[in-house]
Tab-separated table of C-alpha atoms and ligand atoms in Angstrom:
chain	number	residue	atom	x	y	z
E	1	MET	CA	0.136	0.186	0.576
E	2	LYS	CA	1.121	4.030	-1.028
E	3	THR	CA	0.879	5.874	2.108
E	4	ILE	CA	0.388	10.466	1.385
E	5	ALA	CA	0.968	12.376	3.628
E	6	VAL	CA	-0.577	15.292	2.915
E	7	LYS	CA	0.425	18.385	5.361
E	8	THR	CA	-2.074	20.323	5.242
E	9	GLY	CA	-3.114	23.512	7.882
E	10	ARG	CA	-5.579	19.753	9.009
E	11	PRO	CA	-3.842	16.383	7.181
E	12	TYR	CA	-4.803	13.490	6.195
E	13	HIS	CA	-3.008	10.315	3.783
E	14	ILE	CA	-3.833	9.633	0.943
E	15	GLN	CA	-3.693	5.605	1.118
E	16	ILE	CA	-2.668	3.802	-2.897
E	17	GLU	CA	-3.572	-0.261	-3.467
E	18	ASP	CA	-5.875	-2.214	-5.771
E	19	GLY	CA	-8.103	-3.393	-3.933
E	20	LEU	CA	-7.585	-1.746	-1.177
E	21	LEU	CA	-11.553	-1.041	-0.361
E	22	ARG	CA	-11.166	-4.458	1.000
E	23	ARG	CA	-8.949	-3.391	4.444
E	24	PHE	CA	-12.118	0.093	4.330
E	25	PRO	CA	-12.358	-0.690	7.916
E	26	GLU	CA	-9.085	-1.114	9.162
E	27	LEU	CA	-8.587	1.954	7.357
E	28	LEU	CA	-10.900	3.721	9.164
E	29	ALA	CA	-9.637	2.232	12.784
E	30	ASP	CA	-6.633	4.461	11.631
E	31	VAL	CA	-7.909	8.113	12.219
E	32	TYR	CA	-11.436	6.968	14.090
E	33	GLY	CA	-9.850	4.254	16.423
E	34	ASN	CA	-11.791	2.483	18.436
E	35	ARG	CA	-15.026	4.854	17.887
E	36	LYS	CA	-17.727	4.285	15.369
E	37	PRO	CA	-18.707	7.446	13.967
E	38	ALA	CA	-22.071	7.146	11.561
E	39	LEU	CA	-20.849	6.853	7.509
E	40	ALA	CA	-23.219	9.144	5.841
E	41	ILE	CA	-22.587	7.940	2.133
E	42	VAL	CA	-23.183	9.783	-0.695
E	43	THR	CA	-22.954	8.431	-3.772
E	44	ASP	CA	-24.571	8.513	-7.372
E	45	ASP	CA	-26.822	5.926	-9.021
E	46	THR	CA	-23.770	5.204	-11.209
E	47	VAL	CA	-21.504	4.558	-8.442
E	48	ASP	CA	-24.285	3.229	-6.017
E	49	ALA	CA	-25.847	0.412	-8.958
E	50	LEU	CA	-21.931	-1.449	-8.544
E	51	TYR	CA	-20.643	-0.309	-4.953
E	52	GLY	CA	-23.255	0.151	-2.531
E	53	GLU	CA	-24.882	-1.697	-1.979
E	54	PRO	CA	-21.820	-4.020	-0.553
E	55	LEU	CA	-20.305	-1.781	0.957
E	56	CYS	CA	-22.452	-0.487	3.237
E	57	ARG	CA	-22.380	-4.619	4.272
E	58	GLN	CA	-18.743	-4.335	4.843
E	59	LEU	CA	-18.513	-1.574	7.113
E	60	ALA	CA	-22.409	-2.497	9.432
E	61	ASP	CA	-20.702	-5.859	9.404
E	62	ALA	CA	-17.800	-4.161	11.066
E	63	GLY	CA	-19.185	-1.944	13.803
E	64	TYR	CA	-20.753	0.907	11.817
E	65	PRO	CA	-24.079	2.444	11.551
E	66	VAL	CA	-24.760	3.745	8.314
E	67	CYS	CA	-26.763	5.850	5.550
E	68	LYS	CA	-26.423	5.796	2.358
E	69	PHE	CA	-28.348	8.853	-0.320
E	70	ALA	CA	-27.311	8.185	-3.679
E	71	PHE	CA	-28.082	11.384	-6.039
E	72	ALA	CA	-28.591	11.142	-10.516
E	73	HIS	CA	-25.462	10.788	-12.040
E	74	GLY	CA	-23.388	13.542	-13.487
E	75	GLU	CA	-22.522	17.082	-13.599
E	76	ASP	CA	-26.098	18.388	-13.409
E	77	SER	CA	-26.880	17.131	-10.576
E	78	LYS	CA	-23.440	18.956	-8.594
E	79	THR	CA	-25.771	22.208	-7.478
E	80	LEU	CA	-27.158	23.154	-4.790
E	81	GLU	CA	-30.424	21.635	-5.061
E	82	THR	CA	-28.999	18.593	-4.521
E	83	VAL	CA	-27.096	20.481	-1.292
E	84	SER	CA	-30.241	20.688	-0.511
E	85	ARG	CA	-30.731	16.911	-0.319
E	86	VAL	CA	-28.057	15.522	0.571
E	87	TYR	CA	-28.672	18.259	4.434
E	88	ASP	CA	-31.957	16.206	5.167
E	89	PHE	CA	-30.905	13.298	4.130
E	90	LEU	CA	-28.889	13.878	6.859
E	91	ALA	CA	-30.815	15.306	8.953
E	92	ALA	CA	-33.025	11.461	8.505
E	93	ASN	CA	-30.487	10.848	9.741
E	94	SER	CA	-29.220	12.729	12.822
E	95	ILE	CA	-25.495	13.089	11.435
E	96	THR	CA	-24.137	15.278	14.256
E	97	ARG	CA	-20.820	16.145	14.112
E	98	SER	CA	-18.636	13.399	15.255
E	99	ASP	CA	-19.793	11.830	13.215
E	100	VAL	CA	-18.193	11.415	8.792
E	101	ILE	CA	-19.865	11.675	5.010
E	102	LEU	CA	-18.902	9.108	3.514
E	103	ALA	CA	-18.222	10.251	-0.274
E	104	LEU	CA	-17.998	7.257	-2.895
E	105	GLY	CA	-17.666	7.820	-6.012
E	106	GLY	CA	-16.211	10.793	-9.019
E	107	GLY	CA	-15.069	14.364	-8.726
E	108	VAL	CA	-19.370	15.618	-9.669
E	109	VAL	CA	-19.496	12.796	-5.992
E	110	GLY	CA	-16.910	13.718	-4.118
E	111	ASP	CA	-17.045	18.199	-4.950
E	112	LEU	CA	-20.568	17.677	-2.949
E	113	ALA	CA	-20.504	15.699	-0.876
E	114	GLY	CA	-17.288	18.092	0.268
E	115	PHE	CA	-19.093	21.070	0.939
E	116	ALA	CA	-22.554	19.156	1.807
E	117	ALA	CA	-18.888	18.227	4.750
E	118	SER	CA	-18.555	21.598	4.426
E	119	SER	CA	-21.392	23.008	5.559
E	120	TRP	CA	-23.550	20.666	7.608
E	121	LEU	CA	-23.335	21.860	11.185
E	122	ARG	CA	-20.151	24.537	10.370
E	123	GLY	CA	-18.159	21.509	9.128
E	124	ILE	CA	-17.984	17.536	10.194
E	125	ASP	CA	-15.562	15.005	8.545
E	126	PHE	CA	-15.349	13.418	5.410
E	127	VAL	CA	-13.478	10.675	3.776
E	128	GLN	CA	-13.157	10.441	0.479
E	129	VAL	CA	-13.646	7.272	-1.874
E	130	PRO	CA	-12.459	8.628	-5.398
E	131	THR	CA	-14.118	6.129	-7.684
E	132	THR	CA	-12.871	7.661	-11.391
E	133	PHE	CA	-9.260	7.888	-12.909
E	134	LEU	CA	-10.073	11.582	-12.361
E	135	ALA	CA	-11.080	11.936	-8.471
E	136	MET	CA	-8.555	9.563	-7.671
E	137	ILE	CA	-5.264	12.026	-8.562
E	138	ASP	CA	-7.175	15.330	-9.210
E	139	SER	CA	-10.249	16.232	-7.245
E	140	SER	CA	-9.924	14.028	-3.574
E	141	VAL	CA	-6.420	15.807	-3.026
E	142	GLY	CA	-6.824	18.606	-1.679
E	143	GLY	CA	-9.609	20.083	-0.247
E	144	LYS	CA	-11.433	21.835	-2.890
E	145	THR	CA	-15.213	21.113	-2.680
E	146	GLY	CA	-17.956	22.619	-4.932
E	147	VAL	CA	-20.828	23.075	-6.610
E	148	ASP	CA	-22.006	24.405	-9.425
E	149	ILE	CA	-24.577	27.950	-10.068
E	150	PRO	CA	-25.778	29.179	-13.229
E	151	GLN	CA	-23.456	31.137	-14.102
E	152	GLY	CA	-20.625	29.006	-13.753
E	153	LYS	CA	-19.131	25.898	-12.302
E	154	ASN	CA	-17.820	25.920	-9.008
E	155	LEU	CA	-18.415	29.013	-8.531
E	156	VAL	CA	-19.915	27.841	-5.087
E	157	GLY	CA	-17.657	25.920	-3.200
E	158	ALA	CA	-15.153	25.580	0.291
E	159	PHE	CA	-11.854	24.686	1.062
E	160	TRP	CA	-12.083	21.227	3.246
E	161	GLN	CA	-10.027	18.639	3.358
E	162	PRO	CA	-10.481	14.834	3.855
E	163	SER	CA	-9.210	13.334	6.166
E	164	LEU	CA	-9.439	9.917	4.490
E	165	VAL	CA	-8.629	9.355	0.829
E	166	VAL	CA	-9.055	5.672	0.091
E	167	CYS	CA	-8.232	5.058	-3.243
E	168	ASP	CA	-8.633	1.496	-4.641
E	169	PRO	CA	-7.783	1.252	-8.977
E	170	HIS	CA	-9.235	-1.794	-8.863
E	171	THR	CA	-12.894	0.399	-9.024
E	172	LEU	CA	-11.384	2.020	-12.970
E	173	ARG	CA	-12.011	-1.764	-14.183
E	174	THR	CA	-15.839	-0.060	-13.903
E	175	LEU	CA	-14.940	2.861	-15.539
E	176	PRO	CA	-15.424	3.515	-19.185
E	177	GLU	CA	-13.166	4.142	-21.618
E	178	GLU	CA	-14.443	7.836	-22.147
E	179	THR	CA	-14.865	8.791	-18.222
E	180	PHE	CA	-11.709	6.935	-18.087
E	181	ALA	CA	-9.251	9.475	-21.099
E	182	ASP	CA	-11.199	12.840	-18.987
E	183	GLY	CA	-8.847	11.552	-16.477
E	184	VAL	CA	-5.408	11.114	-18.245
E	185	ALA	CA	-6.320	14.256	-19.939
E	186	GLU	CA	-5.539	16.554	-15.972
E	187	ALA	CA	-2.918	12.829	-15.930
E	188	ILE	CA	-1.255	14.557	-18.982
E	189	LYS	CA	-1.456	18.617	-17.729
E	190	TYR	CA	0.524	17.635	-14.584
E	191	GLY	CA	2.884	16.102	-17.190
E	192	ALA	CA	2.695	19.810	-18.210
E	193	ILE	CA	3.258	21.822	-15.572
E	194	LEU	CA	5.941	20.379	-12.918
E	195	ASP	CA	7.551	16.512	-14.696
E	196	GLY	CA	8.354	15.586	-18.039
E	197	ASP	CA	9.684	12.588	-17.936
E	198	LEU	CA	5.826	11.910	-16.648
E	199	PHE	CA	4.759	14.177	-19.598
E	200	GLU	CA	7.205	11.286	-21.770
E	201	LEU	CA	5.354	8.292	-20.019
E	202	LEU	CA	2.175	9.402	-21.239
E	203	GLU	CA	3.691	10.125	-24.310
E	204	SER	CA	4.284	6.812	-25.116
E	205	GLY	CA	1.068	5.287	-24.055
E	206	ASP	CA	2.301	3.161	-21.612
E	207	LEU	CA	0.276	4.445	-19.064
E	208	GLN	CA	-1.623	1.106	-18.023
E	209	GLU	CA	1.253	-1.091	-17.247
E	210	HIS	CA	1.880	1.571	-15.304
E	211	LEU	CA	-1.488	2.639	-13.514
E	212	GLU	CA	-0.852	2.778	-9.643
E	213	ALA	CA	2.236	3.994	-10.482
E	214	VAL	CA	0.932	7.487	-11.844
E	215	ILE	CA	-1.941	7.457	-9.489
E	216	SER	CA	0.222	7.710	-6.942
E	217	ARG	CA	3.313	10.420	-9.079
E	218	CYS	CA	0.412	12.267	-10.033
E	219	VAL	CA	-1.217	12.560	-6.005
E	220	ASP	CA	2.322	13.194	-4.957
E	221	LEU	CA	2.475	16.013	-7.047
E	222	LYS	CA	-0.261	17.166	-6.293
E	223	ARG	CA	0.338	16.541	-2.480
E	224	GLU	CA	3.437	19.100	-2.878
E	225	VAL	CA	1.425	22.033	-4.234
E	226	VAL	CA	-1.607	22.272	-1.995
E	227	GLU	CA	1.075	22.140	0.983
E	228	GLN	CA	2.971	25.362	-0.157
E	229	ASP	CA	-0.250	26.544	-1.307
E	230	GLU	CA	-3.054	25.681	0.472
E	231	ARG	CA	-5.560	28.422	-0.763
E	232	ASP	CA	-4.816	28.552	-3.568
E	233	LYS	CA	-3.170	32.023	-3.840
E	234	GLY	CA	-0.315	31.870	-6.458
E	235	VAL	CA	1.993	28.247	-7.695
E	236	ARG	CA	-1.156	25.672	-6.995
E	237	GLN	CA	-2.821	28.358	-10.084
E	238	TRP	CA	-0.259	26.314	-12.128
E	239	LEU	CA	-3.399	23.007	-11.054
E	240	ASN	CA	-5.261	25.040	-13.696
E	241	PHE	CA	-3.670	24.739	-16.829
E	242	GLY	CA	-6.183	24.226	-19.228
E	243	HIS	CA	-8.962	24.834	-17.236
E	244	THR	CA	-10.054	28.357	-18.237
E	245	LEU	CA	-10.369	28.066	-21.566
E	246	GLY	CA	-11.740	24.446	-20.455
E	247	HIS	CA	-14.171	25.679	-18.297
E	248	ALA	CA	-15.075	27.716	-21.185
E	249	ALA	CA	-15.510	25.551	-23.490
E	250	GLU	CA	-17.520	23.296	-21.241
E	251	ALA	CA	-20.208	25.933	-20.260
E	252	CYS	CA	-20.380	26.530	-24.370
E	253	SER	CA	-21.231	22.925	-24.298
E	254	ASN	CA	-23.896	23.901	-21.884
E	255	TYR	CA	-21.970	21.360	-19.360
E	256	THR	CA	-22.086	18.448	-22.242
E	257	LEU	CA	-18.523	17.917	-22.551
E	258	PRO	CA	-17.480	15.921	-19.845
E	259	HIS	CA	-14.044	18.104	-17.816
E	260	GLY	CA	-11.770	16.357	-19.263
E	261	ARG	CA	-11.843	17.110	-22.468
E	262	GLY	CA	-12.616	20.712	-20.947
E	263	VAL	CA	-9.284	21.001	-19.653
E	264	ALA	CA	-7.871	18.870	-22.807
E	265	ILE	CA	-9.505	21.483	-25.560
E	266	GLY	CA	-8.063	24.230	-23.082
E	267	MET	CA	-4.421	22.951	-22.536
E	268	VAL	CA	-4.140	22.784	-26.861
E	269	MET	CA	-5.509	25.665	-27.203
E	270	ILE	CA	-3.498	27.943	-25.308
E	271	CYS	CA	-0.164	26.688	-25.835
E	272	GLU	CA	-0.794	27.492	-29.201
E	273	ALA	CA	-1.523	30.748	-28.461
E	274	CYS	CA	1.218	30.794	-26.059
E	275	GLU	CA	4.357	30.349	-28.964
E	276	LYS	CA	2.548	32.335	-30.957
E	277	ALA	CA	3.268	35.179	-28.601
E	278	GLY	CA	7.042	33.645	-28.331
E	279	VAL	CA	6.035	32.211	-24.514
E	280	THR	CA	6.230	29.191	-25.121
E	281	PRO	CA	8.072	26.880	-27.175
E	282	LYS	CA	7.217	25.919	-30.692
E	283	GLY	CA	5.904	22.488	-30.834
E	284	THR	CA	5.022	22.146	-27.040
E	285	ALA	CA	0.901	22.360	-28.606
E	286	THR	CA	1.662	19.930	-30.653
E	287	ARG	CA	3.171	17.599	-28.564
E	288	ILE	CA	-0.336	17.893	-26.025
E	289	SER	CA	-2.296	17.209	-28.990
E	290	ASN	CA	-0.646	14.484	-30.317
E	291	CYS	CA	-0.665	12.771	-26.109
E	292	CYS	CA	-4.377	14.057	-25.707
E	293	ARG	CA	-5.387	12.421	-29.173
E	294	ARG	CA	-3.666	8.718	-27.767
E	295	TYR	CA	-5.654	8.729	-25.657
E	296	GLY	CA	-8.915	9.128	-27.591
E	297	LEU	CA	-9.402	13.501	-26.402
E	298	PRO	CA	-9.958	16.480	-28.544
E	299	VAL	CA	-7.856	19.054	-29.427
E	300	SER	CA	-10.267	21.123	-30.498
E	301	THR	CA	-13.850	23.087	-29.996
E	302	ASP	CA	-16.468	24.174	-32.576
E	303	ALA	CA	-17.525	27.032	-29.973
E	304	PRO	CA	-16.872	31.138	-31.657
E	305	LEU	CA	-13.163	32.370	-29.889
E	306	GLU	CA	-15.618	35.423	-28.290
E	307	ILE	CA	-18.374	33.200	-26.974
E	308	LEU	CA	-15.817	31.598	-24.731
E	309	CYS	CA	-13.377	34.343	-23.837
E	310	LYS	CA	-16.280	36.031	-22.761
E	311	SER	CA	-17.200	32.774	-21.065
E	312	CYS	CA	-13.957	33.369	-19.186
E	313	MET	CA	-14.861	36.672	-17.359
E	314	GLY	CA	-16.594	34.766	-15.280
E	315	ASP	CA	-13.276	32.794	-14.431
E	316	LYS	CA	-12.681	32.629	-10.778
E	317	LYS	CA	-8.853	32.335	-11.763
E	318	ARG	CA	-10.577	37.118	-13.109
E	319	THR	CA	-8.699	39.541	-10.253
E	320	GLY	CA	-9.176	42.850	-11.436
E	321	SER	CA	-9.063	43.967	-14.794
E	322	LYS	CA	-6.336	40.117	-15.332
E	323	ILE	CA	-6.413	37.282	-16.249
E	324	SER	CA	-3.702	35.300	-14.513
E	325	LEU	CA	-2.986	32.703	-17.707
E	326	VAL	CA	-1.213	29.413	-16.435
E	327	VAL	CA	1.139	29.261	-19.157
E	328	LEU	CA	3.852	26.781	-20.723
E	329	GLU	CA	7.561	28.066	-20.486
E	330	LYS	CA	8.010	23.845	-21.366
E	331	ILE	CA	7.418	20.682	-20.897
E	332	GLY	CA	6.881	20.269	-17.540
E	333	LYS	CA	7.424	23.955	-15.911
E	334	ALA	CA	4.473	25.907	-15.836
E	335	ALA	CA	4.521	29.750	-14.881
E	336	LEU	CA	1.474	31.782	-14.505
E	337	TYR	CA	1.319	34.797	-16.750
E	338	PRO	CA	-1.941	38.007	-16.282
E	339	VAL	CA	-3.387	39.489	-18.875
E	340	GLU	CA	-5.637	42.680	-19.549
E	341	ALA	CA	-9.186	41.115	-19.377
E	342	LYS	CA	-10.132	43.103	-21.942
E	343	LYS	CA	-7.041	41.759	-24.465
E	344	LEU	CA	-7.938	38.360	-23.705
E	345	TYR	CA	-9.244	37.264	-27.072
E	346	SER	CA	-5.919	39.432	-28.940
E	347	PHE	CA	-4.073	36.880	-27.030
E	348	LEU	CA	-5.208	33.710	-27.237
E	349	ALA	CA	-5.977	35.367	-31.223
E	350	GLY	CA	-2.367	35.189	-31.698
E	351	GLU	CA	-3.416	39.011	-32.752
E	352	ARG	CA	0.725	40.690	-32.418
E	353	SER	CA	-0.349	44.017	-29.382
E	354	GLU	CA	1.193	47.589	-31.346
D	401	LIG	P1	-17.876	12.122	-12.706
D	401	LIG	O1	-18.455	12.219	-10.981
D	401	LIG	O2	-19.484	12.872	-13.274
D	401	LIG	O3	-18.399	10.273	-12.779
D	401	LIG	C1	-17.792	10.308	-14.597
D	401	LIG	C2	-18.969	9.897	-14.201
D	401	LIG	O4	-17.975	8.007	-13.830
D	401	LIG	C3	-20.878	9.394	-13.372
D	401	LIG	O5	-21.287	8.759	-14.810
D	401	LIG	C4	-20.214	8.548	-12.710
D	401	LIG	O6	-21.055	7.619	-12.201
D	401	LIG	C5	-19.198	6.977	-12.800
D	401	LIG	N1	-18.490	6.776	-12.547
D	401	LIG	C6	-18.137	6.966	-11.873
D	401	LIG	N2	-16.931	6.020	-10.490
D	401	LIG	C7	-16.978	5.087	-12.009
D	401	LIG	C8	-16.794	3.424	-11.791
D	401	LIG	N3	-15.419	3.525	-11.013
D	401	LIG	N4	-17.256	2.289	-12.601
D	401	LIG	C9	-18.357	3.037	-13.826
D	401	LIG	N5	-19.064	4.514	-13.472
D	401	LIG	C10	-17.843	5.395	-13.098
D	401	LIG	O7	-16.729	13.220	-12.780
D	401	LIG	P2	-15.812	12.940	-13.256
D	401	LIG	O8	-14.851	13.073	-13.965
D	401	LIG	O9	-14.852	12.082	-11.862
D	401	LIG	O10	-15.637	14.721	-12.505
D	401	LIG	C11	-15.048	15.794	-12.629
D	401	LIG	C12	-15.800	16.693	-12.411
D	401	LIG	O11	-14.545	16.850	-10.891
D	401	LIG	C13	-16.348	18.641	-12.351
D	401	LIG	O12	-16.525	18.630	-12.192
D	401	LIG	C14	-15.012	18.442	-11.680
D	401	LIG	O13	-14.766	20.622	-11.572
D	401	LIG	C15	-15.072	18.501	-10.340
D	401	LIG	N6	-12.923	19.362	-10.423
D	401	LIG	C16	-12.951	19.177	-9.499
D	401	LIG	C17	-11.659	18.813	-8.539
D	401	LIG	C18	-11.264	19.629	-7.483
D	401	LIG	O14	-10.706	19.681	-6.868
D	401	LIG	N7	-11.680	19.942	-6.269
D	401	LIG	C19	-10.568	18.894	-10.182
D	401	LIG	C20	-11.182	18.544	-11.155
D	401	LIG	C21	-12.070	18.072	-11.231
D	402	LIG	N1	-7.702	20.880	-9.596
D	402	LIG	C1	-7.585	22.388	-8.971
D	402	LIG	C2	-7.220	22.506	-7.386
D	402	LIG	O1	-7.673	20.963	-6.931
D	402	LIG	O2	-5.901	23.102	-6.412
């Protein structure tokens, strides 16, 4: 078992191993000792059908009071309305401050359940059990929780670290290939911004042979960044490489484009613009694009640039009149590059400013 200790304000362990869910009660006991808090499982209907009942049985057999709430899968459910239904469920089951929310699922479940945990009774513990590749390497790490509102994605949320993350790559065997690929986009992101060797491994197509090692590497890279900048004031913003345009592409598709696909498009678009501006070495966009395509990820969108730019104006990375773009100095090294919001279109279009 690979254990990664995350030293944030509220420290916790991320445990990674194939088949680890079988040892879940033991891992909970490492955190809660002999105490048996009630476990309020929050999941989606797809994951529930695959893993919900066996997990409930296993935890109940180990002596934990267990209750479960499943909402309809998909980004459409990541709303305040669903959070409100989670509150109803927590109230109906008398979940107290000493109890625990258990997020079983992908990034949508983790973000939403984490946000419910951050706000229920002003904050209770939550445990992440990520079941998508994306959630294992990214969304379950670092404590960003939240939901979407009509004005934009993830605009309402809280920093709320989990008390444990249990990552069992065995669960990825039931994941559709396309959903797996969404996670690969985030792995490519880590390679592009922080680790040229990881990027080369992904570029070579050897991911499946090294899956557990890649998960551990990505988690460790994110740990390092989050420990330096838990509240996203500086270096953590590198993790948003490809996300400004990626979120815009998602929004323009009415959120039918999954997050990972948006990130793939966003990474290629920003590198193309940065090559034209002389910020990123020539050939970088092609390498990222080829790598994304190897895993069946899209690298462009039909959405017009004007509309994408408009959508970027509501981005969280905007401060005052500037929008902070994440760019690549080279593969494996990111930097922040503030651009005047009103010049975003011309920058992305590759127009030279006077
Ligand atoms: P998701 O949670 O919607 O999961 C994708 C689909 O896979 C869903 O239909 C789900 O039911 C299904 N699924 C999950 N696990 C499965 C399994 N083991 N077998 C079969 N099907 C399974 O999407 P996602 O890609 O995991 O996460 C995307 C979300 O994560 C977005 O909302 C994004 O904003 C968020 N995100 C958050 C962070 C963060 O730091 N908090 C980082 C990156 C992304
Ligand atoms: N996914 C970006 C972050 O966690 O900061």
